[in-house]
Amino acid sequence: MKLTTRKMPLTTGPKTMNTEARQVQAVMATENPVRVYDWERGIVEEVLLMSGASYPEQVPLLDSHDRSTVETVLGSVSAIKVQGLELLGLVEFSSVPRAQDAMVKVQEGHLTDFSVGYAVEESVWIPEGQSQSVGGRNFQGPVKVATKWTLRELSITPIGADSQAKARSLETHMEKNEILVQERARVNEIMALGQEFDIVDQARDAVKNGQSVQDFQSTVLKGIRDNKTQTPGFRAEAGETEGEKFRLAAQESILLRAGLVTATENDLAALTLRELARECLVRSGQRGIGRNLPEMIGRALTSSDFPKILAASANKSLLMGYETSSETWMQWCATGVANDFKTHSLVRPSEMSGLDEVAEMGEYTHGTMGDAQEQFQIATYGKLFAISRQAIINDDLGALTTIPQAHGEAAGRKVGDVAYVVLTGNETMGDGKALFHSDHDNLAGTGGAVAIATLAAGIAAMRKQKDVLGLRSLNIRPQFFIAPVALEGACEQLFLSNLEGTQAAPGKANPYAGNYFVRVYDPRLDDDDANAWYLAGPKGKTVTVFFLNGNQVPYLESREGFNMDGVEYKVRIDCGAKAVDWRALYKNDGGA
């Protein structure tokens, strides 16, 4: 194989090199077209518009875009700014031997090229044979124009993609200091304007994006004109970025392939999980990804949007499982809010004592009120699950969707368990007696199967319940009939019959037919007692399920795997349940 080379004369190092400070000025990137890999289109020409550049105060200096270890960090880049069609920065080498070796090669003129690592948030694709004006420049397709992009790192490389990204030789050390002074003045003037007009956040963005003082003054003036009656508290609002759109599409593609959602069109639906991981790395500006799948997946899980996409897909599956769980407690229980895990008190005031007859010239007396108190507390319930690198390589969608969905269903079941154990556990109330107790007049003295007579006895007992002071009957009408699944057939036959249908009274009407009750059947009651059944009054007067800060859905938290290669997820839900009063609840043990 014949190697093609271009012979160039040796050159001396850059004039901006300061050996004592280990610093050199560098052209980090330009608007020169560079060939890059685009997942949708393959190898394309890409232009980074300097007007769309965003960058932090400092980025790391890497050895040939190697982000896999801290050993490849050769130093850092600061004083970053856009000047014309170039992105400039002050490169400072570390004192470690590897960095010093690279600095010497730069100083001797052997290493000259720099290359940026970046993420494109917004771009314009101009097809072949078409031309378009973008950012004040005319472009001839095919070309991808990045209109909004963020600098992540700068690498020193043997051969850079941008032939114009070099160590600078045009400025002296004195000129470099002058540039820093000018930059400091620009920052100070913009921040002073931001504080004066109470738009500090916009001023910080202007500084970060390299906006000139004159341009920012124009922005302030426009804000004043648009808001003549108030200080310009304006801000620019934008829609979804290209990165956000990609993450949403990637999440949808996973759920689409898993059969959890339907979509008319999704370009990412054909990609496997490992192909999505590679795409995330490419979009984050990483080069030299290679073909080592375990290594590539490991990089994607720590340095790109890939973990966010996995977490969002898992969370969506989790919520789907939770929302589709066949739970019945919501039909008859109320919900409440707990702000912490402490023991809380529910105070239930009584009615005011009745009015007395006042004779002529008689004295009025003060009425009295009483109260009852119940206490409750919530707890945390949770589980861990993991998605391994092997599952991603094997494109195991079940690990990413089915398992979280099952955990969502488990979270739904747990809330139901917490609610129904109030009935089956016959918990102790604030007066020191069990929820269902003869002293509470809410427990059938003689149990019996569901029938007109037993239902009538329960309804009458609930209507006759007295208030806290025992001053009057509350006349509570039961709204819910709650029973085990084993009784559903016989009970529904009764409730759907307009006639009682007994031999003694074959034509007698059934007063509880139709919609008299909302009927609820739950298998948890079968596990406790397949014969017992319950009546419940209006929501809010029976059992309340409390959630931490009112959050009624499970929470998903993730972290990079510690004991395994992959991502670990923690599912939790914080809840508790309490019977707030016994007067609107009634139990019949079925007579078994």
XYZ file of C-alpha atoms in Angstrom:
592
model
C 0.000 0.000 0.000
C 1.358 3.364 -0.969
C 1.053 6.156 1.593
C 0.164 9.541 0.162
C 1.925 12.451 1.875
C 2.308 16.173 1.381
C 5.805 17.422 2.118
C 5.796 20.647 4.118
C 8.800 22.601 5.406
C 9.470 22.447 9.161
C 8.275 25.450 11.093
C 9.116 26.981 14.400
C 6.622 27.048 17.249
C 3.784 29.566 17.612
C 4.701 33.102 18.620
C 1.941 33.167 21.233
C 3.670 30.393 23.197
C 4.570 31.347 26.786
C 6.765 28.531 28.054
C 7.023 29.804 31.651
C 3.225 30.044 32.005
C 2.744 26.869 29.895
C 0.222 28.775 27.762
C -0.510 29.274 24.087
C -3.276 31.031 22.187
C -5.266 28.666 19.929
C -7.827 28.923 17.184
C -10.220 26.293 18.515
C -12.683 26.238 15.628
C -13.669 28.257 12.574
C -16.582 28.417 10.173
C -14.526 26.377 7.746
C -16.564 23.347 6.467
C -15.463 20.066 8.092
C -16.375 16.527 7.115
C -18.219 14.790 9.981
C -20.364 11.696 10.421
C -24.133 12.294 10.506
C -26.283 9.315 11.541
C -29.056 10.090 9.087
C -26.918 11.091 6.110
C -23.496 9.516 6.641
C -20.404 11.636 5.940
C -21.414 15.272 5.374
C -19.896 18.740 5.351
C -20.676 20.639 8.554
C -20.253 24.333 9.358
C -20.259 25.580 12.957
C -21.683 29.103 12.991
C -19.793 31.177 15.517
C -22.967 33.172 16.207
C -24.511 29.993 17.631
C -21.564 29.009 19.832
C -22.126 28.497 23.566
C -19.301 27.719 25.973
C -18.477 27.668 29.693
C -15.698 29.677 31.294
C -13.359 26.697 31.034
C -13.206 23.370 29.201
C -10.670 20.530 29.499
C -7.793 20.058 27.084
C -7.750 16.390 26.019
C -5.415 14.132 24.122
C -7.143 13.289 20.792
C -10.735 13.392 22.170
C -10.077 10.536 24.602
C -12.655 11.014 27.391
C -12.336 7.555 28.873
C -9.874 8.491 31.658
C -8.574 11.542 33.513
C -5.061 10.604 32.408
C -5.823 12.059 28.970
C -6.558 15.515 30.399
C -3.520 17.601 29.383
C -4.726 20.911 30.823
C -7.560 23.371 30.297
C -8.775 26.169 28.035
C -10.078 29.531 29.313
C -10.643 33.103 28.075
C -12.814 31.586 25.353
C -14.390 34.034 22.926
C -15.701 34.414 19.398
C -13.743 36.790 17.201
C -15.099 37.160 13.691
C -15.406 33.679 12.209
C -13.110 32.055 14.776
C -13.474 30.619 18.280
C -10.352 31.498 20.265
C -9.066 30.265 23.594
C -6.085 30.368 25.917
C -4.611 26.869 26.276
C -2.772 26.092 29.503
C -0.859 22.819 29.795
C -0.687 20.854 33.042
C 2.657 20.237 34.723
C 2.308 16.439 34.486
C 4.864 14.705 32.197
C 2.328 13.689 29.528
C 1.109 17.279 29.170
C 4.653 18.628 29.179
C 5.572 16.248 26.367
C 2.683 17.612 24.270
C 3.624 21.221 25.114
C 7.225 20.699 23.992
C 5.984 19.325 20.671
C 3.797 22.420 20.262
C 6.680 24.691 21.190
C 8.957 22.969 18.644
C 6.299 23.224 15.946
C 5.682 19.459 15.628
C 2.127 19.634 16.983
C -0.035 22.405 15.566
C -3.603 21.144 15.280
C -6.543 21.491 17.659
C -10.028 19.980 17.417
C -13.197 20.782 19.369
C -15.625 18.332 20.963
C -19.121 19.780 20.897
C -22.851 19.052 20.956
C -25.198 20.400 18.273
C -28.572 21.539 19.622
C -29.997 23.106 16.455
C -28.981 22.824 12.821
C -30.182 23.448 9.265
C -29.712 20.856 6.518
C -29.342 22.225 3.007
C -29.820 19.470 0.399
C -27.651 19.056 -2.673
C -28.423 21.499 -5.454
C -30.047 24.018 -3.123
C -28.756 27.207 -1.571
C -29.942 28.969 1.558
C -29.045 31.965 3.688
C -28.342 31.026 7.309
C -27.019 33.442 9.898
C -26.318 36.089 7.282
C -24.265 33.732 5.089
C -25.219 31.940 1.895
C -24.538 28.200 1.789
C -24.627 25.804 -1.134
C -25.812 22.268 -0.357
C -25.192 19.613 0.561
C -24.120 21.018 3.935
C -25.220 20.870 7.568
C -25.119 24.286 9.268
C -25.027 24.127 13.091
C -26.902 27.222 14.260
C -26.719 26.390 17.972
C -23.946 24.305 19.478
C -22.150 23.923 22.805
C -18.419 23.489 23.321
C -17.563 20.505 25.547
C -13.782 20.130 25.185
C -10.723 20.966 23.095
C -8.276 18.305 21.985
C -4.769 18.559 20.679
C -4.441 16.157 17.746
C -1.827 15.048 15.218
C -4.187 15.945 12.344
C -7.222 18.114 13.050
C -10.501 18.039 11.149
C -10.488 21.832 10.746
C -7.361 22.796 8.836
C -7.599 26.334 10.216
C -7.785 25.332 13.907
C -4.153 25.888 14.932
C -1.945 27.247 17.654
C -1.885 30.967 16.957
C 1.215 32.665 15.529
C -0.270 36.108 14.855
C -0.255 37.661 18.308
C 2.546 38.497 20.666
C 2.393 37.848 24.394
C 1.640 41.553 24.932
C -1.272 41.359 22.493
C -2.619 38.366 24.386
C -2.705 40.324 27.632
C -4.419 43.178 25.802
C -7.102 40.762 24.616
C -7.705 39.609 28.178
C -8.046 43.223 29.338
C -10.562 43.931 26.564
C -12.512 40.811 27.433
C -12.654 41.816 31.112
C -13.959 45.259 30.126
C -16.652 43.690 27.918
C -17.835 41.453 30.744
C -17.897 44.304 33.273
C -19.914 46.632 30.994
C -22.492 43.991 30.107
C -22.952 42.884 33.742
C -23.316 46.525 34.842
C -26.139 46.964 32.315
C -27.754 43.765 33.521
C -27.746 44.927 37.145
C -29.032 48.403 36.228
C -32.048 47.068 34.354
C -32.608 43.954 36.524
C -31.821 41.499 33.733
C -28.765 39.816 35.245
C -29.602 36.396 33.784
C -29.766 37.842 30.262
C -26.478 39.638 30.877
C -24.783 36.398 31.925
C -26.061 34.714 28.763
C -24.723 37.610 26.675
C -21.290 37.281 28.297
C -21.286 33.518 27.804
C -22.315 33.763 24.158
C -19.656 36.354 23.288
C -22.141 39.169 22.610
C -20.594 42.614 22.204
C -21.453 45.547 24.456
C -23.112 47.333 21.540
C -25.308 44.344 20.704
C -26.379 43.953 24.332
C -27.177 47.663 24.545
C -29.466 47.197 21.537
C -31.151 44.289 23.312
C -31.750 46.420 26.417
C -33.102 49.303 24.333
C -35.506 47.007 22.496
C -36.714 45.645 25.834
C -37.393 49.148 27.112
C -39.389 49.997 23.979
C -41.413 46.799 24.238
C -42.097 47.326 27.942
C -42.563 51.088 28.288
C -44.432 50.875 31.599
C -41.994 48.633 33.437
C -38.365 47.691 33.789
C -37.457 45.314 30.959
C -37.776 41.971 32.711
C -37.821 40.248 29.346
C -36.260 36.986 28.331
C -35.955 35.056 25.123
C -38.051 31.910 24.982
C -37.369 29.089 22.588
C -39.028 25.825 21.702
C -37.454 22.412 22.065
C -33.803 22.239 21.108
C -32.565 19.715 18.603
C -31.087 17.718 21.481
C -34.418 17.651 23.315
C -36.232 16.601 20.159
C -33.731 13.785 19.645
C -34.119 12.537 23.231
C -37.922 12.546 22.951
C -37.789 10.727 19.613
C -35.321 8.170 21.008
C -37.537 7.554 24.036
C -40.579 7.138 21.791
C -38.673 4.740 19.528
C -37.907 2.434 22.469
C -41.518 2.438 23.659
C -42.698 1.971 20.067
C -40.537 -1.097 19.553
C -41.740 -2.451 22.890
C -45.353 -2.053 21.781
C -46.227 0.404 24.565
C -47.075 3.351 22.283
C -48.123 3.860 18.694
C -46.683 6.437 16.314
C -47.165 7.203 12.644
C -43.508 7.975 11.946
C -40.267 7.766 13.902
C -36.918 7.667 12.102
C -35.184 6.151 15.143
C -37.562 3.193 15.503
C -35.276 0.952 13.438
C -32.293 1.486 15.768
C -31.299 -1.042 18.389
C -30.284 0.070 21.870
C -26.594 -0.168 21.041
C -27.150 1.857 17.861
C -28.914 4.525 19.936
C -25.912 4.532 22.269
C -23.556 5.102 19.344
C -25.780 7.874 17.985
C -25.696 9.615 21.383
C -21.899 9.521 21.359
C -21.753 10.914 17.830
C -24.158 13.719 18.719
C -22.096 14.609 21.774
C -19.120 15.281 19.517
C -17.086 12.204 20.409
C -14.839 10.783 17.758
C -12.967 7.513 17.487
C -15.819 5.508 18.994
C -14.457 2.243 17.653
C -16.100 -1.166 17.405
C -15.577 -2.447 20.954
C -19.236 -2.717 21.989
C -18.784 -3.053 25.783
C -16.429 -0.061 25.810
C -18.741 1.969 23.588
C -21.790 1.209 25.768
C -19.812 2.110 28.883
C -18.872 5.493 27.390
C -22.458 6.136 26.324
C -23.732 5.423 29.843
C -21.428 8.018 31.384
C -20.879 10.797 28.881
C -23.929 11.416 26.695
C -27.715 11.695 26.543
C -28.030 7.905 26.594
C -28.652 7.590 30.376
C -31.386 10.251 30.125
C -33.076 8.368 27.292
C -32.949 5.076 29.206
C -34.260 6.721 32.392
C -37.085 8.481 30.554
C -38.132 5.249 28.825
C -37.983 3.292 32.074
C -39.956 5.996 33.896
C -42.626 6.050 31.170
C -42.933 2.269 31.387
C -43.087 2.494 35.177
C -45.956 4.994 35.073
C -47.782 2.917 32.462
C -47.609 -0.065 34.759
C -48.803 1.987 37.707
C -51.703 3.584 35.829
C -52.912 0.302 34.324
C -52.769 -1.670 37.563
C -56.285 -2.915 38.395
C -56.704 -1.239 41.765
C -60.067 -0.618 43.447
C -59.166 1.495 46.479
C -59.512 4.705 44.437
C -63.246 4.043 44.008
C -64.086 4.409 47.706
C -61.058 5.943 49.465
C -60.185 9.638 49.683
C -56.625 10.915 49.205
C -54.668 13.286 51.424
C -51.263 14.951 51.737
C -48.489 14.381 54.267
C -45.494 16.723 54.220
C -43.144 14.405 56.138
C -42.875 10.999 57.813
C -43.786 12.177 61.308
C -46.925 11.089 63.131
C -49.779 13.408 62.146
C -53.035 14.095 63.962
C -56.487 14.432 62.419
C -58.829 16.446 64.615
C -62.516 15.805 64.004
C -64.710 18.486 65.663
C -68.225 17.670 66.788
C -71.369 19.594 66.038
C -72.317 22.499 68.260
C -74.627 21.686 71.162
C -78.290 22.478 70.532
C -79.955 25.809 71.177
C -81.745 26.249 74.494
C -85.075 27.932 75.006
C -84.531 31.330 76.596
C -87.368 32.585 78.809
C -88.297 36.228 79.117
C -85.457 38.052 80.859
C -83.571 34.744 80.858
C -79.842 34.375 80.322
C -78.151 32.931 77.267
C -75.553 30.223 77.849
C -72.505 29.255 75.822
C -72.676 26.228 73.584
C -70.158 23.415 73.752
C -68.156 21.474 71.181
C -66.035 18.403 71.445
C -63.560 16.692 69.168
C -62.041 13.350 68.377
C -58.534 12.706 67.165
C -56.938 10.107 64.916
C -53.258 9.709 64.115
C -51.571 8.501 60.950
C -48.095 8.123 59.480
C -46.772 7.374 56.011
C -43.904 5.073 55.049
C -41.602 4.499 52.073
C -41.931 1.409 49.902
C -39.429 0.623 47.163
C -37.305 -1.788 45.125
C -34.147 -1.776 43.003
C -33.699 -3.066 39.477
C -30.892 -2.729 36.952
C -30.237 -2.584 33.224
C -26.904 -4.171 32.379
C -24.538 -3.415 29.534
C -25.210 -6.952 28.308
C -28.946 -6.189 28.076
C -28.207 -3.089 25.988
C -25.811 -4.959 23.695
C -28.389 -7.760 23.325
C -31.109 -5.158 22.611
C -33.182 -6.557 25.478
C -36.184 -4.227 25.453
C -37.804 -6.230 28.229
C -35.158 -5.068 30.673
C -35.937 -1.461 29.788
C -39.728 -1.597 29.512
C -41.266 -4.802 30.885
C -39.318 -4.775 34.149
C -40.063 -1.091 34.959
C -43.691 -1.661 33.959
C -43.882 -4.567 36.380
C -42.415 -2.377 39.127
C -45.074 0.226 38.346
C -47.759 -2.417 38.793
C -46.095 -3.465 42.047
C -46.200 0.136 43.282
C -49.913 0.268 42.471
C -50.492 -2.995 44.360
C -48.628 -1.679 47.372
C -50.888 1.367 47.646
C -53.882 -0.973 47.434
C -52.391 -3.205 50.143
C -51.925 -0.185 52.404
C -55.540 0.916 51.868
C -57.230 -2.461 52.374
C -55.207 -3.458 55.415
C -57.125 -0.747 57.250
C -60.252 -2.869 56.823
C -58.773 -6.337 57.186
C -56.380 -5.350 59.969
C -59.194 -3.758 62.005
C -56.741 -1.137 63.253
C -57.053 0.618 66.600
C -58.775 3.978 66.557
C -58.157 7.107 68.626
C -60.458 5.909 71.423
C -58.329 2.809 71.932
C -60.866 0.402 70.391
C -60.760 -1.512 67.112
C -62.175 0.108 63.984
C -65.014 -2.437 63.831
C -66.252 -2.883 67.390
C -69.601 -3.410 69.047
C -69.104 -0.211 71.005
C -68.796 1.641 67.689
C -72.148 0.215 66.485
C -70.555 -0.682 63.154
C -70.176 -4.445 63.528
C -73.082 -6.780 62.864
C -73.999 -8.613 66.038
C -75.014 -11.674 64.094
C -73.305 -12.096 60.766
C -75.147 -13.149 57.667
C -74.873 -13.474 53.918
C -75.675 -10.522 51.702
C -79.448 -10.160 51.548
C -82.152 -7.517 51.811
C -82.393 -7.955 55.578
C -78.657 -7.887 56.325
C -78.122 -4.903 54.052
C -81.023 -3.060 55.713
C -79.502 -3.718 59.142
C -76.169 -2.265 58.069
C -77.775 0.773 56.451
C -79.854 1.453 59.563
C -76.817 1.142 61.829
C -74.918 3.695 59.775
C -77.816 6.152 59.617
C -78.254 5.991 63.400
C -74.616 6.797 64.202
C -74.242 9.711 66.647
C -71.836 12.637 66.417
C -68.824 12.986 68.705
C -70.877 14.344 71.618
C -73.716 11.912 70.985
C -76.119 14.807 70.484
C -77.749 13.817 67.212
C -77.921 11.093 64.565
C -75.684 11.695 61.565
C -78.006 9.950 59.068
C -75.031 8.709 56.984
C -76.104 7.009 53.777
C -73.770 4.192 52.694
C -72.611 4.661 49.139
C -70.206 1.748 48.619
C -70.660 -2.006 48.987
C -67.252 -3.684 49.381
C -66.825 -7.459 49.285
C -64.493 -10.321 48.329
C -64.420 -11.539 44.743
C -65.888 -14.861 45.921
C -69.195 -13.117 46.687
C -69.395 -11.151 43.434
C -71.632 -13.576 41.521
C -74.262 -13.973 44.219
C -74.160 -10.279 45.157
C -74.546 -9.055 41.592
C -77.476 -11.405 41.087
C -79.142 -9.684 44.052
C -78.273 -6.113 43.045
C -79.361 -6.609 39.442
C -82.750 -8.047 40.448
C -85.640 -5.645 40.867
C -87.542 -8.199 42.943
C -86.397 -9.902 46.122
C -87.579 -13.192 44.737
C -87.921 -15.249 47.938
C -90.516 -18.002 48.282
C -92.162 -16.104 51.109
C -92.486 -12.888 49.075
C -91.912 -13.651 45.402
C -93.146 -10.261 44.203
C -91.513 -8.063 46.841
C -89.422 -5.177 45.447
C -85.675 -5.033 45.976
C -84.927 -1.518 47.386
C -81.169 -1.898 46.789
C -81.336 -2.897 43.129
C -79.556 -0.977 40.415
C -77.281 1.897 41.447
C -78.097 2.124 45.126
C -74.485 1.078 45.868
C -71.218 1.454 44.009
C -70.031 -2.148 44.223
C -66.347 -2.876 44.791
C -64.843 -6.385 44.795
C -61.208 -6.936 45.698
C -59.245 -10.209 46.074
C -57.378 -8.911 49.124
C -60.595 -9.394 51.050
C -60.696 -13.038 49.895
C -57.239 -13.537 51.395
C -58.533 -12.262 54.738
C -62.108 -13.609 54.889
C -64.038 -14.774 51.835
C -67.394 -14.229 53.596
C -67.075 -10.812 55.268
C -68.474 -7.735 53.513
C -68.506 -4.010 54.210
C -70.504 -0.834 53.712
C -68.831 2.560 53.372
C -70.129 6.110 53.385
C -68.980 9.120 51.342
C -65.315 9.573 50.453
C -63.450 11.583 53.056
C -65.412 10.062 55.952
C -64.022 6.533 55.765
C -60.446 5.639 54.753
C -57.996 8.222 53.415
C -54.772 7.305 51.606
C -52.052 9.867 52.263
C -49.117 10.569 49.914
C -45.898 12.469 50.577
C -46.414 16.015 49.257
C -49.466 14.740 47.388
C -47.358 12.787 44.857
C -49.558 9.835 43.939
C -47.205 8.210 41.414
C -44.014 6.228 42.011
C -40.656 7.989 41.750
C -37.773 6.599 39.690
C -34.159 7.425 40.530
C -31.089 6.159 38.656
C -27.340 5.959 39.067
C -24.407 4.347 37.304
C -24.119 0.744 38.386
C -21.847 0.217 41.386
C -21.974 -3.561 41.818
C -22.684 -4.254 38.144
C -21.917 -2.836 34.700
C -24.913 -0.779 33.673
C -27.484 1.460 35.309
C -29.300 0.860 38.597
C -32.807 2.186 39.212
C -34.670 2.721 42.458
C -38.470 2.767 42.523
C -40.228 4.180 45.551
C -43.594 5.479 46.642
C -44.379 7.172 49.958
C -47.862 6.543 51.313
C -49.991 5.537 54.273
C -53.683 4.979 55.007
C -55.960 5.633 57.965
C -59.640 5.266 58.839
C -60.541 8.838 59.740
C -63.807 7.787 61.427
C -65.612 4.540 62.202
C -69.115 5.976 61.849
C -69.191 5.716 58.038
C -67.918 2.123 57.947
C -69.788 -1.098 58.683
C -68.751 -4.752 58.700
C -70.685 -8.009 58.522
C -68.597 -11.173 58.910
C -70.940 -13.093 56.637
C -72.053 -15.497 59.335
C -69.376 -18.064 58.516
